[in-house]
JSON list of C-alpha atoms in Angstrom, two decimals:
[
{"chain": "A", "resi": 28, "resn": "GLN", "atom": "CA", "xyz": [-12.40, -20.09, 11.94]},
{"chain": "A", "resi": 29, "resn": "VAL", "atom": "CA", "xyz": [-13.16, -19.33, 8.33]},
{"chain": "A", "resi": 30, "resn": "GLN", "atom": "CA", "xyz": [-13.04, -21.86, 5.53]},
{"chain": "A", "resi": 31, "resn": "LEU", "atom": "CA", "xyz": [-12.38, -20.79, 1.93]},
{"chain": "A", "resi": 32, "resn": "VAL", "atom": "CA", "xyz": [-12.98, -22.99, -1.09]},
{"chain": "A", "resi": 33, "resn": "GLU", "atom": "CA", "xyz": [-11.97, -21.87, -4.58]},
{"chain": "A", "resi": 34, "resn": "SER", "atom": "CA", "xyz": [-13.31, -23.15, -7.88]},
{"chain": "A", "resi": 35, "resn": "GLY", "atom": "CA", "xyz": [-13.33, -22.22, -11.54]},
{"chain": "A", "resi": 36, "resn": "GLY", "atom": "CA", "xyz": [-9.72, -22.72, -12.55]},
{"chain": "A", "resi": 37, "resn": "GLY", "atom": "CA", "xyz": [-8.68, -24.55, -15.69]},
{"chain": "A", "resi": 38, "resn": "LEU", "atom": "CA", "xyz": [-6.87, -24.42, -19.01]},
{"chain": "A", "resi": 39, "resn": "VAL", "atom": "CA", "xyz": [-7.64, -21.57, -21.39]},
{"chain": "A", "resi": 40, "resn": "GLN", "atom": "CA", "xyz": [-6.06, -20.13, -24.51]},
{"chain": "A", "resi": 41, "resn": "ALA", "atom": "CA", "xyz": [-4.46, -16.71, -24.50]},
{"chain": "A", "resi": 42, "resn": "GLY", "atom": "CA", "xyz": [-7.10, -14.03, -24.92]},
{"chain": "A", "resi": 43, "resn": "GLY", "atom": "CA", "xyz": [-9.73, -16.16, -23.24]},
{"chain": "A", "resi": 44, "resn": "SER", "atom": "CA", "xyz": [-11.69, -15.67, -20.03]},
{"chain": "A", "resi": 45, "resn": "LEU", "atom": "CA", "xyz": [-12.30, -17.49, -16.77]},
{"chain": "A", "resi": 46, "resn": "ARG", "atom": "CA", "xyz": [-14.28, -16.72, -13.64]},
{"chain": "A", "resi": 47, "resn": "LEU", "atom": "CA", "xyz": [-12.95, -17.90, -10.30]},
{"chain": "A", "resi": 48, "resn": "SER", "atom": "CA", "xyz": [-15.16, -18.29, -7.26]},
{"chain": "A", "resi": 49, "resn": "CYS", "atom": "CA", "xyz": [-14.29, -18.45, -3.57]},
{"chain": "A", "resi": 50, "resn": "ALA", "atom": "CA", "xyz": [-16.97, -19.52, -1.12]},
{"chain": "A", "resi": 51, "resn": "ALA", "atom": "CA", "xyz": [-16.48, -18.55, 2.52]},
{"chain": "A", "resi": 52, "resn": "SER", "atom": "CA", "xyz": [-18.02, -20.41, 5.45]},
{"chain": "A", "resi": 53, "resn": "GLY", "atom": "CA", "xyz": [-17.69, -20.47, 9.21]},
{"chain": "A", "resi": 54, "resn": "ARG", "atom": "CA", "xyz": [-17.20, -17.20, 11.10]},
{"chain": "A", "resi": 55, "resn": "THR", "atom": "CA", "xyz": [-17.78, -15.02, 8.06]},
{"chain": "A", "resi": 56, "resn": "PHE", "atom": "CA", "xyz": [-18.98, -12.16, 10.27]},
{"chain": "A", "resi": 57, "resn": "SER", "atom": "CA", "xyz": [-15.32, -11.62, 11.20]},
{"chain": "A", "resi": 58, "resn": "ILE", "atom": "CA", "xyz": [-14.23, -11.03, 7.61]},
{"chain": "A", "resi": 59, "resn": "ALA", "atom": "CA", "xyz": [-13.59, -7.43, 6.53]},
{"chain": "A", "resi": 60, "resn": "VAL", "atom": "CA", "xyz": [-11.69, -7.96, 3.29]},
{"chain": "A", "resi": 61, "resn": "MET", "atom": "CA", "xyz": [-11.43, -10.73, 0.72]},
{"chain": "A", "resi": 62, "resn": "GLY", "atom": "CA", "xyz": [-8.46, -11.01, -1.59]},
{"chain": "A", "resi": 63, "resn": "TRP", "atom": "CA", "xyz": [-7.07, -12.99, -4.50]},
{"chain": "A", "resi": 64, "resn": "PHE", "atom": "CA", "xyz": [-3.41, -13.81, -4.79]},
{"chain": "A", "resi": 65, "resn": "ARG", "atom": "CA", "xyz": [-1.49, -15.94, -7.25]},
{"chain": "A", "resi": 66, "resn": "GLN", "atom": "CA", "xyz": [1.70, -17.93, -7.15]},
{"chain": "A", "resi": 67, "resn": "ALA", "atom": "CA", "xyz": [3.62, -19.30, -10.10]},
{"chain": "A", "resi": 68, "resn": "PRO", "atom": "CA", "xyz": [6.31, -21.99, -9.72]},
{"chain": "A", "resi": 69, "resn": "GLY", "atom": "CA", "xyz": [9.50, -20.53, -8.30]},
{"chain": "A", "resi": 70, "resn": "LYS", "atom": "CA", "xyz": [7.92, -17.13, -7.66]},
{"chain": "A", "resi": 71, "resn": "GLU", "atom": "CA", "xyz": [6.63, -15.33, -4.60]},
{"chain": "A", "resi": 72, "resn": "ARG", "atom": "CA", "xyz": [2.94, -15.02, -3.84]},
{"chain": "A", "resi": 73, "resn": "GLU", "atom": "CA", "xyz": [1.60, -12.00, -5.72]},
{"chain": "A", "resi": 74, "resn": "PHE", "atom": "CA", "xyz": [-1.37, -9.77, -4.92]},
{"chain": "A", "resi": 75, "resn": "VAL", "atom": "CA", "xyz": [-4.06, -9.75, -7.61]},
{"chain": "A", "resi": 76, "resn": "ALA", "atom": "CA", "xyz": [-7.13, -8.00, -6.19]},
{"chain": "A", "resi": 77, "resn": "ALA", "atom": "CA", "xyz": [-9.04, -7.30, -2.98]},
{"chain": "A", "resi": 78, "resn": "ILE", "atom": "CA", "xyz": [-12.52, -6.18, -2.01]},
{"chain": "A", "resi": 79, "resn": "THR", "atom": "CA", "xyz": [-14.20, -5.14, 1.20]},
{"chain": "A", "resi": 80, "resn": "TRP", "atom": "CA", "xyz": [-16.86, -7.53, 2.48]},
{"chain": "A", "resi": 81, "resn": "SER", "atom": "CA", "xyz": [-19.54, -4.95, 1.70]},
{"chain": "A", "resi": 82, "resn": "GLY", "atom": "CA", "xyz": [-18.25, -4.70, -1.86]},
{"chain": "A", "resi": 83, "resn": "SER", "atom": "CA", "xyz": [-17.91, -0.94, -1.59]},
{"chain": "A", "resi": 84, "resn": "SER", "atom": "CA", "xyz": [-14.16, -0.74, -2.21]},
{"chain": "A", "resi": 85, "resn": "THR", "atom": "CA", "xyz": [-11.81, -2.68, -4.45]},
{"chain": "A", "resi": 86, "resn": "SER", "atom": "CA", "xyz": [-8.14, -2.75, -5.34]},
{"chain": "A", "resi": 87, "resn": "HIS", "atom": "CA", "xyz": [-6.46, -4.38, -8.33]},
{"chain": "A", "resi": 88, "resn": "ALA", "atom": "CA", "xyz": [-2.81, -4.95, -9.11]},
{"chain": "A", "resi": 89, "resn": "ASP", "atom": "CA", "xyz": [-1.48, -2.87, -11.99]},
{"chain": "A", "resi": 90, "resn": "SER", "atom": "CA", "xyz": [-0.67, -6.04, -13.91]},
{"chain": "A", "resi": 91, "resn": "VAL", "atom": "CA", "xyz": [-4.37, -7.01, -14.08]},
{"chain": "A", "resi": 92, "resn": "LYS", "atom": "CA", "xyz": [-6.16, -3.65, -14.18]},
{"chain": "A", "resi": 93, "resn": "GLY", "atom": "CA", "xyz": [-8.56, -3.47, -17.07]},
{"chain": "A", "resi": 94, "resn": "ARG", "atom": "CA", "xyz": [-8.51, -7.26, -17.48]},
{"chain": "A", "resi": 95, "resn": "PHE", "atom": "CA", "xyz": [-9.56, -8.70, -14.08]},
{"chain": "A", "resi": 96, "resn": "THR", "atom": "CA", "xyz": [-12.46, -7.64, -11.90]},
{"chain": "A", "resi": 97, "resn": "ILE", "atom": "CA", "xyz": [-13.14, -8.69, -8.32]},
{"chain": "A", "resi": 98, "resn": "SER", "atom": "CA", "xyz": [-16.71, -8.74, -7.03]},
{"chain": "A", "resi": 99, "resn": "MET", "atom": "CA", "xyz": [-18.66, -9.90, -3.99]},
{"chain": "A", "resi": 100, "resn": "ASP", "atom": "CA", "xyz": [-22.01, -11.65, -3.50]},
{"chain": "A", "resi": 101, "resn": "ASN", "atom": "CA", "xyz": [-22.82, -11.27, 0.18]},
{"chain": "A", "resi": 102, "resn": "ALA", "atom": "CA", "xyz": [-25.95, -13.41, -0.07]},
{"chain": "A", "resi": 103, "resn": "LYS", "atom": "CA", "xyz": [-23.73, -16.35, -1.10]},
{"chain": "A", "resi": 104, "resn": "ASN", "atom": "CA", "xyz": [-20.66, -15.38, 0.95]},
{"chain": "A", "resi": 105, "resn": "THR", "atom": "CA", "xyz": [-18.75, -15.69, -2.30]},
{"chain": "A", "resi": 106, "resn": "VAL", "atom": "CA", "xyz": [-16.10, -13.57, -3.94]},
{"chain": "A", "resi": 107, "resn": "TYR", "atom": "CA", "xyz": [-15.45, -13.76, -7.67]},
{"chain": "A", "resi": 108, "resn": "LEU", "atom": "CA", "xyz": [-12.53, -12.94, -9.92]},
{"chain": "A", "resi": 109, "resn": "GLN", "atom": "CA", "xyz": [-13.56, -12.36, -13.51]},
{"chain": "A", "resi": 110, "resn": "MET", "atom": "CA", "xyz": [-10.49, -12.72, -15.70]},
{"chain": "A", "resi": 111, "resn": "SER", "atom": "CA", "xyz": [-10.46, -11.61, -19.33]},
{"chain": "A", "resi": 112, "resn": "SER", "atom": "CA", "xyz": [-7.80, -11.15, -22.02]},
{"chain": "A", "resi": 113, "resn": "LEU", "atom": "CA", "xyz": [-5.73, -13.79, -20.27]},
{"chain": "A", "resi": 114, "resn": "LYS", "atom": "CA", "xyz": [-2.02, -14.01, -21.01]},
{"chain": "A", "resi": 115, "resn": "PRO", "atom": "CA", "xyz": [0.43, -16.90, -20.57]},
{"chain": "A", "resi": 116, "resn": "GLU", "atom": "CA", "xyz": [2.08, -14.93, -17.76]},
{"chain": "A", "resi": 117, "resn": "ASP", "atom": "CA", "xyz": [-1.19, -15.14, -15.81]},
{"chain": "A", "resi": 118, "resn": "THR", "atom": "CA", "xyz": [-0.55, -18.86, -15.37]},
{"chain": "A", "resi": 119, "resn": "ALA", "atom": "CA", "xyz": [-0.41, -19.61, -11.63]},
{"chain": "A", "resi": 120, "resn": "VAL", "atom": "CA", "xyz": [-2.25, -21.10, -8.70]},
{"chain": "A", "resi": 121, "resn": "TYR", "atom": "CA", "xyz": [-4.87, -18.57, -7.67]},
{"chain": "A", "resi": 122, "resn": "ILE", "atom": "CA", "xyz": [-5.53, -18.44, -3.96]},
{"chain": "A", "resi": 123, "resn": "CYS", "atom": "CA", "xyz": [-8.37, -16.80, -2.07]},
{"chain": "A", "resi": 124, "resn": "ALA", "atom": "CA", "xyz": [-7.74, -15.11, 1.27]},
{"chain": "A", "resi": 125, "resn": "ALA", "atom": "CA", "xyz": [-9.72, -13.42, 4.03]},
{"chain": "A", "resi": 126, "resn": "ASP", "atom": "CA", "xyz": [-8.60, -10.58, 6.27]},
{"chain": "A", "resi": 127, "resn": "ARG", "atom": "CA", "xyz": [-10.17, -9.46, 9.56]},
{"chain": "A", "resi": 128, "resn": "SER", "atom": "CA", "xyz": [-8.66, -5.98, 9.43]},
{"chain": "A", "resi": 129, "resn": "ARG", "atom": "CA", "xyz": [-10.54, -3.00, 8.08]},
{"chain": "A", "resi": 130, "resn": "SER", "atom": "CA", "xyz": [-8.23, -1.85, 5.30]},
{"chain": "A", "resi": 131, "resn": "LEU", "atom": "CA", "xyz": [-7.57, -3.16, 1.82]},
{"chain": "A", "resi": 132, "resn": "THR", "atom": "CA", "xyz": [-4.05, -4.48, 1.77]},
{"chain": "A", "resi": 133, "resn": "ILE", "atom": "CA", "xyz": [-1.79, -6.12, -0.78]},
{"chain": "A", "resi": 134, "resn": "MET", "atom": "CA", "xyz": [0.40, -7.80, 1.84]},
{"chain": "A", "resi": 135, "resn": "PRO", "atom": "CA", "xyz": [-0.12, -11.57, 2.16]},
{"chain": "A", "resi": 136, "resn": "ALA", "atom": "CA", "xyz": [1.01, -11.48, 5.78]},
{"chain": "A", "resi": 137, "resn": "SER", "atom": "CA", "xyz": [-2.03, -9.35, 6.66]},
{"chain": "A", "resi": 138, "resn": "TYR", "atom": "CA", "xyz": [-4.51, -12.04, 5.66]},
{"chain": "A", "resi": 139, "resn": "ASP", "atom": "CA", "xyz": [-5.73, -14.47, 8.28]},
{"chain": "A", "resi": 140, "resn": "TYR", "atom": "CA", "xyz": [-7.28, -17.29, 6.29]},
{"chain": "A", "resi": 141, "resn": "TRP", "atom": "CA", "xyz": [-6.32, -18.96, 3.03]},
{"chain": "A", "resi": 142, "resn": "GLY", "atom": "CA", "xyz": [-7.91, -21.38, 0.61]},
{"chain": "A", "resi": 143, "resn": "GLN", "atom": "CA", "xyz": [-6.13, -24.26, -1.09]},
{"chain": "A", "resi": 144, "resn": "GLY", "atom": "CA", "xyz": [-5.94, -22.55, -4.46]},
{"chain": "A", "resi": 145, "resn": "THR", "atom": "CA", "xyz": [-7.08, -23.34, -7.98]},
{"chain": "A", "resi": 146, "resn": "GLN", "atom": "CA", "xyz": [-4.80, -23.77, -10.99]},
{"chain": "A", "resi": 147, "resn": "VAL", "atom": "CA", "xyz": [-5.12, -21.42, -13.95]},
{"chain": "A", "resi": 148, "resn": "THR", "atom": "CA", "xyz": [-3.11, -22.28, -17.04]},
{"chain": "A", "resi": 149, "resn": "VAL", "atom": "CA", "xyz": [-3.06, -19.99, -20.07]},
{"chain": "A", "resi": 150, "resn": "SER", "atom": "CA", "xyz": [-1.66, -21.49, -23.25]},
{"chain": "A", "resi": 151, "resn": "SER", "atom": "CA", "xyz": [-0.09, -19.39, -26.00]}
]
């Protein structure tokens, strides 16, 4: 089993920045890809970004390209999501996920482990 714990969410004004963290523990050797998703009230879970465990490859949703950056610190078993130029439409619960497969994927169903999520609220 893998445990994922997110932190770093909060309330920020539009145009501001936040950095989310997700610490992985347990059988981390089985993880190939780490991802961030988000879910707003009444909406489906949406892919935000993903990164291979080695940090060599990344993928970002078009809606966040140029504003969000995913990164990996293997020494700490932690994945980060640096969010800048935040918009009110970025308001959601941000959820970390881990995938045992070898390919970057945007599909939530492909991920094997999920954190509890952290709330991000962007005020206008």
